[in-house]
Structure formats: structure tokens, C-alpha cells
Short mmCIF file of C-alpha atoms in Angstrom, two decimals:
data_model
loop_
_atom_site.label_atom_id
_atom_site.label_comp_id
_atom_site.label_asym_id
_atom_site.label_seq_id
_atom_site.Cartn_x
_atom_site.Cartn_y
_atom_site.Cartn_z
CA UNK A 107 15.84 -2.89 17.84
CA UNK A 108 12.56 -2.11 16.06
CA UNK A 109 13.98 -0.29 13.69
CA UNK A 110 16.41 -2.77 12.43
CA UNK A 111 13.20 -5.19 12.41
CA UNK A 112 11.68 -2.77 10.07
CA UNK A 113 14.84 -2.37 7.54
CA UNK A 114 15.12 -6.32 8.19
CA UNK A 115 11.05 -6.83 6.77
CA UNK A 116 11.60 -3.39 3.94
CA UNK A 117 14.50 -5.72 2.79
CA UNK A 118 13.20 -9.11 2.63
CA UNK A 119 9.69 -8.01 1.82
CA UNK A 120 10.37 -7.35 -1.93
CA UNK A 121 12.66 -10.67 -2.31
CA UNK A 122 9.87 -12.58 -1.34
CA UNK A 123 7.39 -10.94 -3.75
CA UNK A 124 9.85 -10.81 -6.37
CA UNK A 125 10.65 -15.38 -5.65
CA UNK A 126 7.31 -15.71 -5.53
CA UNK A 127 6.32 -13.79 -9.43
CA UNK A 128 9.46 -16.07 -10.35
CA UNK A 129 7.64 -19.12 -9.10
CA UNK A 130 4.07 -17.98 -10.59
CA UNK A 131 5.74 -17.70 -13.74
CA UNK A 132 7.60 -20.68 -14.04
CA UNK A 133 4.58 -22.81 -12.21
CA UNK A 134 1.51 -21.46 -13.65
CA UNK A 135 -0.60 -24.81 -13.74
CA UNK A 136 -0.16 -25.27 -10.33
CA UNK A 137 -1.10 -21.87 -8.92
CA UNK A 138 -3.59 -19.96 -11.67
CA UNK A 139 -6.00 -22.86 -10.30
CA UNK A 140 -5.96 -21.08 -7.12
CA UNK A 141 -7.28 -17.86 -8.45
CA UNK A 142 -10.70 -18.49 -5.90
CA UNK A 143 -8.79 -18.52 -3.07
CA UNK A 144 -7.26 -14.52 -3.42
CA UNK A 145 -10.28 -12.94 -1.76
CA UNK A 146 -9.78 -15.28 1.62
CA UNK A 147 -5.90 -14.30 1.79
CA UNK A 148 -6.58 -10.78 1.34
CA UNK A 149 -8.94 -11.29 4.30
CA UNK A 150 -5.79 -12.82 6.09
CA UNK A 151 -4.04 -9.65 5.62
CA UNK A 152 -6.82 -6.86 6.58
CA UNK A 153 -7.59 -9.21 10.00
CA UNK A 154 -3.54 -8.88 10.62
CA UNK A 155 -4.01 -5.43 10.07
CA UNK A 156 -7.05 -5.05 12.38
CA UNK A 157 -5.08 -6.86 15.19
CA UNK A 158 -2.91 -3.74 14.95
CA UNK A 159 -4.64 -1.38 15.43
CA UNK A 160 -5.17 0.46 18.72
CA UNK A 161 -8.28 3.27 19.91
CA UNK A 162 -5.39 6.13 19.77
CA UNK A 163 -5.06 5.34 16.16
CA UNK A 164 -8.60 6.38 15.84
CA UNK A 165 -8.35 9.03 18.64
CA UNK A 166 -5.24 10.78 16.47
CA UNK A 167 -8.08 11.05 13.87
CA UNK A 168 -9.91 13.19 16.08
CA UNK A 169 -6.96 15.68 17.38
CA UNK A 170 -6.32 15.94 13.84
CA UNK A 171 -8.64 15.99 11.53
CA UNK A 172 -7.05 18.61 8.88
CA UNK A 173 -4.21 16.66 8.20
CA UNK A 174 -5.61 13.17 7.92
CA UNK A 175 -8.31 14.68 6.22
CA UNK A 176 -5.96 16.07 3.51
CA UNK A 177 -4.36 13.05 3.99
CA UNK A 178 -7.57 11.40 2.77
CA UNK A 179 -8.53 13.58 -0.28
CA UNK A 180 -4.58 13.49 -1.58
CA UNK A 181 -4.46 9.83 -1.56
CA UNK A 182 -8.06 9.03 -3.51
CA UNK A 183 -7.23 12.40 -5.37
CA UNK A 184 -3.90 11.97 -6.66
CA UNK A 185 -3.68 8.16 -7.45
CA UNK A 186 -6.71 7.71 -8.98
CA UNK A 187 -6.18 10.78 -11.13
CA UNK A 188 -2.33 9.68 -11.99
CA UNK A 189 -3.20 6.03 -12.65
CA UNK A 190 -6.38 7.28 -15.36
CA UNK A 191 -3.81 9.69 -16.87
CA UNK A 192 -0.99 7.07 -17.25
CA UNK A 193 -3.47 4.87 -18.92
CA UNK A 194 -4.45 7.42 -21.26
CA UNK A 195 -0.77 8.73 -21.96
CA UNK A 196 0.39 5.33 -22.49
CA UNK A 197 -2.47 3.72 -24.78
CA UNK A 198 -2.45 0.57 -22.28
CA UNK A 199 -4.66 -2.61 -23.30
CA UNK A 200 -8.22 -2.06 -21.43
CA UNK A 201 -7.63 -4.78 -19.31
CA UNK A 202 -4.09 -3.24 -17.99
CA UNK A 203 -5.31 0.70 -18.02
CA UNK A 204 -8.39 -1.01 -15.92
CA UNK A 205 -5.64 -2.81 -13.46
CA UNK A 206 -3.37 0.38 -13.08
CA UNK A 207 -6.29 2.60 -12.53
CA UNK A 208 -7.84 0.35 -9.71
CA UNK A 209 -4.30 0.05 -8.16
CA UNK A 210 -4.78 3.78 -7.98
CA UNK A 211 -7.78 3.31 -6.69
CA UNK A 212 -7.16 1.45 -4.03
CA UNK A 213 -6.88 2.10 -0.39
CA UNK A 214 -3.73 2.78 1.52
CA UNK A 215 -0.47 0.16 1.01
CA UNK A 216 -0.12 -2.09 4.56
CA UNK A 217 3.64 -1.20 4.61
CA UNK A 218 3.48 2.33 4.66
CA UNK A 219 3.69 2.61 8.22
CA UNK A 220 6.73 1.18 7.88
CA UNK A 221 8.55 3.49 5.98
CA UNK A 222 7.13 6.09 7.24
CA UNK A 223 8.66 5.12 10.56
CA UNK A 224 11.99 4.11 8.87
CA UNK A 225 11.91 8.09 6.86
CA UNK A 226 11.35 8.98 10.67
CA UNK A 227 7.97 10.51 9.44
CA UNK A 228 4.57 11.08 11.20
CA UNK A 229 3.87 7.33 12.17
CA UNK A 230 0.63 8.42 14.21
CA UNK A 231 -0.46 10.23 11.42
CA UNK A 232 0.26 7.66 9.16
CA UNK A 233 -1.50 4.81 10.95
CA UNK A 234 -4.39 7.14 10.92
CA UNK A 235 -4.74 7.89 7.18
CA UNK A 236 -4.06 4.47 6.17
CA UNK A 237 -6.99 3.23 8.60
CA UNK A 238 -9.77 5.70 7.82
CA UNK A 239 -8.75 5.08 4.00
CA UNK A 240 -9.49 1.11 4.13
CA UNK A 241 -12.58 1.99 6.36
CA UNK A 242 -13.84 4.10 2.98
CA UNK A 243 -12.85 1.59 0.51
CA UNK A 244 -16.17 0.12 0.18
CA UNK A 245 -17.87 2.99 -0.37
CA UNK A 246 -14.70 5.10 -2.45
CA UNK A 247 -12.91 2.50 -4.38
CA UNK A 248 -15.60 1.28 -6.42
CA UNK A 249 -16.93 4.74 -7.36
CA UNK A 250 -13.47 5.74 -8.61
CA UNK A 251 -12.94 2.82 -10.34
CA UNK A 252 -16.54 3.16 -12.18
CA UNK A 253 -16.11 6.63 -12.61
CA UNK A 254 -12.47 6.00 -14.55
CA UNK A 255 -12.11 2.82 -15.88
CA UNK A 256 -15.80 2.53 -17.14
CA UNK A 257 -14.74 4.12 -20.70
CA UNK A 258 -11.98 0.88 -20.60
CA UNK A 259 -14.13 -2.19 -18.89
CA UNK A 260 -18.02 -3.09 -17.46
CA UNK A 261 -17.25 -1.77 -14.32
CA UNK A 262 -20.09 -4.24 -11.82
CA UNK A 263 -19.75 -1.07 -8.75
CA UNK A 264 -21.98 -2.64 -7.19
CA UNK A 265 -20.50 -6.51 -6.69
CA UNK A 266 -17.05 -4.68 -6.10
CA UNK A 267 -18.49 -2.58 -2.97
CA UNK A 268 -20.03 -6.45 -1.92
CA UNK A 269 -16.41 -7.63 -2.56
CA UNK A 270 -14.51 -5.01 -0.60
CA UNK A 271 -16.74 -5.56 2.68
CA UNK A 272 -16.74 -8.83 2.76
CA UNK A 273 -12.22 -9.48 2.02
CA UNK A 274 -11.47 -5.68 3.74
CA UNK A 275 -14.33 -4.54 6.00
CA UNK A 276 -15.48 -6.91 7.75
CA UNK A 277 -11.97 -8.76 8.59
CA UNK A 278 -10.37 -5.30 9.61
CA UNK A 279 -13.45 -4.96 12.03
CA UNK A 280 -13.14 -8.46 13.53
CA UNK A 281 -9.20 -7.88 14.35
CA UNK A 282 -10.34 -4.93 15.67
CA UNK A 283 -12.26 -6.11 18.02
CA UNK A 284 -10.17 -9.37 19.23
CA UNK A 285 -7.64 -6.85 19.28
CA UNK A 286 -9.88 -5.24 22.17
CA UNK A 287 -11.30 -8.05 23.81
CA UNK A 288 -7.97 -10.30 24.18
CA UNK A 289 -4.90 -8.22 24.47
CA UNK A 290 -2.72 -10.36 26.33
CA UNK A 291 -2.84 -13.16 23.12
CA UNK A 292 -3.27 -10.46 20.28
CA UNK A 293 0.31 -8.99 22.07
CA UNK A 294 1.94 -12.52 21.96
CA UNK A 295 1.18 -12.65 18.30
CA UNK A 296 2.00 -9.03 16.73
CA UNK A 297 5.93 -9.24 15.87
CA UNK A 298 4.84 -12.44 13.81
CA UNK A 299 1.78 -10.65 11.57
CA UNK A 300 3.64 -8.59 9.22
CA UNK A 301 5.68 -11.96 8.57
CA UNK A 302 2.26 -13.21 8.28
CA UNK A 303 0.90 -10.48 5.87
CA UNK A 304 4.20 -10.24 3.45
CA UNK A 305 3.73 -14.11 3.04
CA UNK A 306 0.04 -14.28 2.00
CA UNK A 307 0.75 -11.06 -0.53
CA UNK A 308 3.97 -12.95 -1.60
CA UNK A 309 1.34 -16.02 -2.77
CA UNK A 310 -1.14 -13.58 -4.00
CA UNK A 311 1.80 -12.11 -6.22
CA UNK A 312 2.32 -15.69 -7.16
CA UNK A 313 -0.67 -16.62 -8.39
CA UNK A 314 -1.51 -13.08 -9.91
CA UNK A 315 1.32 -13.92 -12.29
CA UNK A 316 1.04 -17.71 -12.28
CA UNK A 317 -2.66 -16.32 -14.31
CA UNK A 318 -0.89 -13.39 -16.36
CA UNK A 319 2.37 -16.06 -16.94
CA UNK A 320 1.11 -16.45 -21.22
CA UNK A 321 1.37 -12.80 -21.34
CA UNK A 322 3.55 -11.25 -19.13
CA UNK A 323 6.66 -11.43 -21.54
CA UNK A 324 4.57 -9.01 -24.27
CA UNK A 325 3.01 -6.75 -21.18
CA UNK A 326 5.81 -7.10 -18.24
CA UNK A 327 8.13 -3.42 -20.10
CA UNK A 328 5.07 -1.36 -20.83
CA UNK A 329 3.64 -2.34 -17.24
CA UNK A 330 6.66 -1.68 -14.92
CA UNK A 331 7.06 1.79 -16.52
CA UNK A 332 3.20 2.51 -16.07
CA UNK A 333 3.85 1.23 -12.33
CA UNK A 334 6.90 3.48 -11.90
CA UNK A 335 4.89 6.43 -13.11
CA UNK A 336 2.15 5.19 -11.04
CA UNK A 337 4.46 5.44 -7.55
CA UNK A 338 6.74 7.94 -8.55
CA UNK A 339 3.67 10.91 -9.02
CA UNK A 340 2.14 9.44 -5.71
CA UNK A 341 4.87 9.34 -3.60
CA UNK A 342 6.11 13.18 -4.88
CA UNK A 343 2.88 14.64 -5.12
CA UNK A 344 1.91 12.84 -1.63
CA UNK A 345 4.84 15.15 -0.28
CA UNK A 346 3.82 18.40 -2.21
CA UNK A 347 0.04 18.07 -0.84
CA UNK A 348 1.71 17.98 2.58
CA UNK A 349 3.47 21.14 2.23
CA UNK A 350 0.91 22.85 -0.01
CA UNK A 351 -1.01 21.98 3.28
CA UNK A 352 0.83 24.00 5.69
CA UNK A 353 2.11 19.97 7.72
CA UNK A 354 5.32 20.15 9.41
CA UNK A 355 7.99 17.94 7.38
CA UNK A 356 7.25 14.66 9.30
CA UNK A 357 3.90 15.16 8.47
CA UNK A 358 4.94 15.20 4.61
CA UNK A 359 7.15 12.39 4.53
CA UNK A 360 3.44 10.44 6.00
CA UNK A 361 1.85 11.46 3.17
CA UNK A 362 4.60 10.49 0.77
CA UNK A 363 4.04 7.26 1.39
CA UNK A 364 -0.25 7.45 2.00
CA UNK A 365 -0.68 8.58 -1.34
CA UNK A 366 2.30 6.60 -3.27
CA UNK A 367 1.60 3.20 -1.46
CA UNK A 368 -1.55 1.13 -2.51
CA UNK A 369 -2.75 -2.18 -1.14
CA UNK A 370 -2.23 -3.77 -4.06
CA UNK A 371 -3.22 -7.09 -2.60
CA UNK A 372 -6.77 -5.67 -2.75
CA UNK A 373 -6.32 -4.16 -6.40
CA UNK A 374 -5.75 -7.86 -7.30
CA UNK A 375 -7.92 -9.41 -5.31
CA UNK A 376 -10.69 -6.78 -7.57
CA UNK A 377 -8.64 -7.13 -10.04
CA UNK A 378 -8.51 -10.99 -10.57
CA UNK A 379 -12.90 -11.40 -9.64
CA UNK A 380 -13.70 -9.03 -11.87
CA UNK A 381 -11.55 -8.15 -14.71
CA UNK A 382 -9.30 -10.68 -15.78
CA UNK A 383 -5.52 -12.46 -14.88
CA UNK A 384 -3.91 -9.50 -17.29
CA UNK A 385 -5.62 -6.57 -15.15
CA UNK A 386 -4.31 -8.32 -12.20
CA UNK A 387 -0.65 -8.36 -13.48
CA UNK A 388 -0.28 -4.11 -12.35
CA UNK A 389 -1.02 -4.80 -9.15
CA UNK A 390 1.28 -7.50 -8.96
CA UNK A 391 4.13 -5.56 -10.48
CA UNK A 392 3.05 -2.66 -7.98
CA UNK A 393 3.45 -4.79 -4.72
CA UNK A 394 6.96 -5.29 -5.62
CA UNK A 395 8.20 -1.73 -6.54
CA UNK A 396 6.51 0.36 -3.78
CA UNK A 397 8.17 -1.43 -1.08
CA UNK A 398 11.32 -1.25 -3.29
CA UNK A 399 10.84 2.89 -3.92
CA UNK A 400 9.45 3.40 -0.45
CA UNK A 401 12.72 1.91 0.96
CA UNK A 402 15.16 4.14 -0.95
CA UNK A 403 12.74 7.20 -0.28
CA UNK A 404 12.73 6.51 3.50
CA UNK A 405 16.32 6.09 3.55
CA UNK A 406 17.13 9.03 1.78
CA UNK A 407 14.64 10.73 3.83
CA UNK A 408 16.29 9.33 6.96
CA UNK A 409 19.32 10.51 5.90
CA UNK A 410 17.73 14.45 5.83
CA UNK A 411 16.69 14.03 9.34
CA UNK A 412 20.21 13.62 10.42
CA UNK A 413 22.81 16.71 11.29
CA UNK A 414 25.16 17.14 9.25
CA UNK A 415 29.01 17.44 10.28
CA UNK A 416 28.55 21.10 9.94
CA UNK A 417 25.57 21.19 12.78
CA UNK A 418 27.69 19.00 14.72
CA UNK A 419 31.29 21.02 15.19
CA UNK A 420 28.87 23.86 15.60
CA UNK A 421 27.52 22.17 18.55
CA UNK A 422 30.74 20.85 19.69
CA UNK A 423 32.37 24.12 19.45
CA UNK A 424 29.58 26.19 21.14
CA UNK A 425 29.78 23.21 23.83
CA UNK A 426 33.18 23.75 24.86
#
């Protein structure tokens, strides 16, 4: 049952992103006005993600501090590094090499727990890297981004760390803690928050692009291939660390998705404050193909974990 839930939300997920660009595009009078409001729905999302979480998410931290450790330096390793590279390689506008390298530089995606369960990955181990990851942002995210995307843009490190307490931080900490205090009404709620969170990043997506709309049709080609890129060396490389590592294969496939999924929603929160609508536009594009990647590489990694017919009239035979 909970894993058809989870193929049910790794399905509908990206439709709803993907009607809701459609809608910022075609409506963007109605919704670039609403470009304030992107810092209070990403702190929707991180309290829906503090509700989650649980004191063995942060105990597995503890048993295990190798792999989400390596878990930690592959994710603000690899996607930073990929995302300045891209830039580079692909002589993107400032604004854009700015957006894809702070997509990089982001923190863990929220639905990479999710595929890591449906790849029939690590999930503990997942949970755990993604969590210690947005804990760091403040301090990690805005040194990154400073450190890369300071040859492209003023980089203001200093208003971003502000920025990422007060939409990331802060909420994550208070869902935490209701989470603690009131578990009888946090567990009424939890099958309804990732409906919840892929609604509020569906209308962040909207108005990302609703602000981007005059110049998405010049941008959109050279974008999507720069987010491909982007996802493709994070999720393969994410995999690689893991085995370069010495982790067990479930283990790997955790990583996979650590490292290749970002929270974009935060990239354009950043994005959107302190750039512009056009640096925006990669995280946008981002929170759309990850989930749609991430599904086919859980799948296929699903489909790994199973015998094949071989194992099977091996067993059978040695059975009877």
C-alpha cells in the first residue's frame, strides 16, 4: 500500500509542476506579482518536512557516521562542482550559470526519500543525509554559491545565510518540535503533507516561470540541457561515490538520489530574492526533471533488486 502511494505521488508530482509552468507561462500578470510570497511557501514545505522527521532519523546519523558523512561531502561536492562546470562548458547568461550553480548548491531534494524507497535503496540512510544537509544549508549553501557564482553575479553571502534560516532553518526546527510535543495530531496529518509540499512547489514553479514567462522561449533549450547535465552527473556520480566508498548497493542507490536531487524550491526561493526571475527559471526547470529522472532511475533500479527467472527455477529446482 505505501508503495503504490509513493509511485501514485512520483507520478502525479511532475504533472502538477509541469500544469503549473504551463499556467505561469500563459498567466504571468497574475502570478509574477506574487514573487514576495516564495520565501513563506518554501517555509510551508521545510515545516512539512520537519513534521516528518523522527529522533531515529537523527540517531541513524550517529550509528553511521561514515556513510552519511560521505553522503554529505558527495552531495555539496559533486553538484556544486557539476553545476559551475556546466556553466562554464555551456557559456550560460550570468543570471542562468548563477541559477544552475545555486541549484547545485542547494541542499538535498524533499522527494528523494521517495525514490530511494521506490529503487528499494537505503531509506534510513537517506532520510539522514537529506536532514543533516538542510541543517548545513545556512552555513554551506551560501559559501558555495559565493565561492562559484561570484565571477558571474554580486553574490550578498551574507543576506542569503539570513534568508536560508529564516524560510529553511527555523521552520524545519519548529516541525520538529510539534512533531515531538503532539504526536497523536502530527500522525493524523502526515499522509496529507507531501500532497501539501508538491502543491506549494507546484505554485512556486508557477510563479518562477510566470516571472521568467518574456524569456523563457529564447532560454527554455539551452536550460533543460544544462538541467539534464545538472541531474544526470549527480545522480551517476552520487552512485560512484557510494561504491568508491566501500556502501553496500542500497546504500548507493541513497546516494544516487542525495547528490542528484536538489530542493529546488529553495534554489528559487534564493534565486528569485536575490538574483533575478531568469536565475530562477533553472530551478524551476530542475523541480520538474529530477522527479521525472529519479522515477525512471528508481524503477530501473527496482527492477535490479528483483531475481531474475534464472534465480528463480534455480530455487524451484533445488526446492523440490
Amino acid at each position: 500500500m505505501e508503495e503504490r502511494r509513493a509511485k501514485i505521488a512520483v507520478t502525479v508530482f511532475p504533472l502538477l509542476v509541469i500544469a503549473a509552468g504551463i499556467v505561469g507561462f500563459l498567466w504571468p500578470s497574475g502570478l509574477s506579482p506574487l514573487a514576495p510570497a516564495v520565501p513563506y511557501l518554501l517555509g510551508v514545505i521545510m515545516f512539512c518536512m520537519g513534521l516528518t522527521l523522527t529522533p531515529p532519523d537523527f540517531a541513524s546519523v550517529v550509528r553511521r557516521p561514515w556513510a552519511v558523512g560521505l553522503g554529505l561531502l558527495a552531495h555539496y561536492i559533486i553538484m556544486p562542482g557539476a553545476g559551475w562546470l556546466i556553466a562554464v562548458v555551456l557559456h550560460l547568461d550570468p543570471a542562468l550559470a548563477a541559477g544552475v550553480i545555486l541549484v547545485g548548491c542547494a541542499p538535498s531534494g524533499t522527494a528523494s526519500n521517495v525514490m530511494a524507497y521506490l529503487a528499494k535503496g537505503d531509506v534510513a540512510l537517506s532520510v539522514a543525509v537529506a536532514t543533516v544537509s538542510t541543517l548545513v544549508a545556512p552555513l554551506v549553501t551560501p559559501l558555495l554559491v559565493l565561492l562559484l557564482a561570484g565571477s558571474f553575479l554580486n553574490i550578498d553571502a551574507g543576506g542569503m545565510v539570513l534568508d536560508i534560516v529564516k524560510t529553511v532553518l527555523v521552520p524545519v526546527i519548529a516541525g520538529l518540535l510539534i512533531r515531538l510535543f503532539a504526536k497523536k495530531l502530527v500522525s493524523k496529518v502526515l499522509p496529507a503533507l507531501p500532497w501539501i509540499s508538491a502543491l506549494v512547489i507546484a505554485f512556486i514553479v508557477a510563479i518562477v516561470v510566470a516571472g521568467s514567462a518574456s524569456k523563457l522561449a529564447s532560454a527554455a533549450a539551452i536550460v533543460f540541457l544544462a538541467v539534464v547535465l545538472h541531474n544526470a552527473f549527480g545522480l551517476g556520480l552520487g552512485y560512484l561515490a557510494g561504491k568508491l566508498g566501500g556502501l553496500d548497493v542500497k546504500a548507493r542507490r541513497a546516494l544516487a538520489f542525495e547528490v542528484g536531487m536538489q530542493n529546488s524550491g529553495l534554489a528559487s526561493s534564493l534565486a528569485t530574492a536575490h538574483f533575478s526571475p531568469l536565475a530562477a527559471l533553472p530551478a524551476a526547470i530542475f523541480s520538474v526533471w529530477h522527479n521525472v529522472s529519479g522515477a525512471i532511475v528508481a524503477a530501473v533500479m527496482a527492477r535490479r533488486s528483483e531475481p531474475s527467472r534464472s534465480e528463480l527455477e534455480i530455487g524451484q529446482n533445488s526446492a523440490g
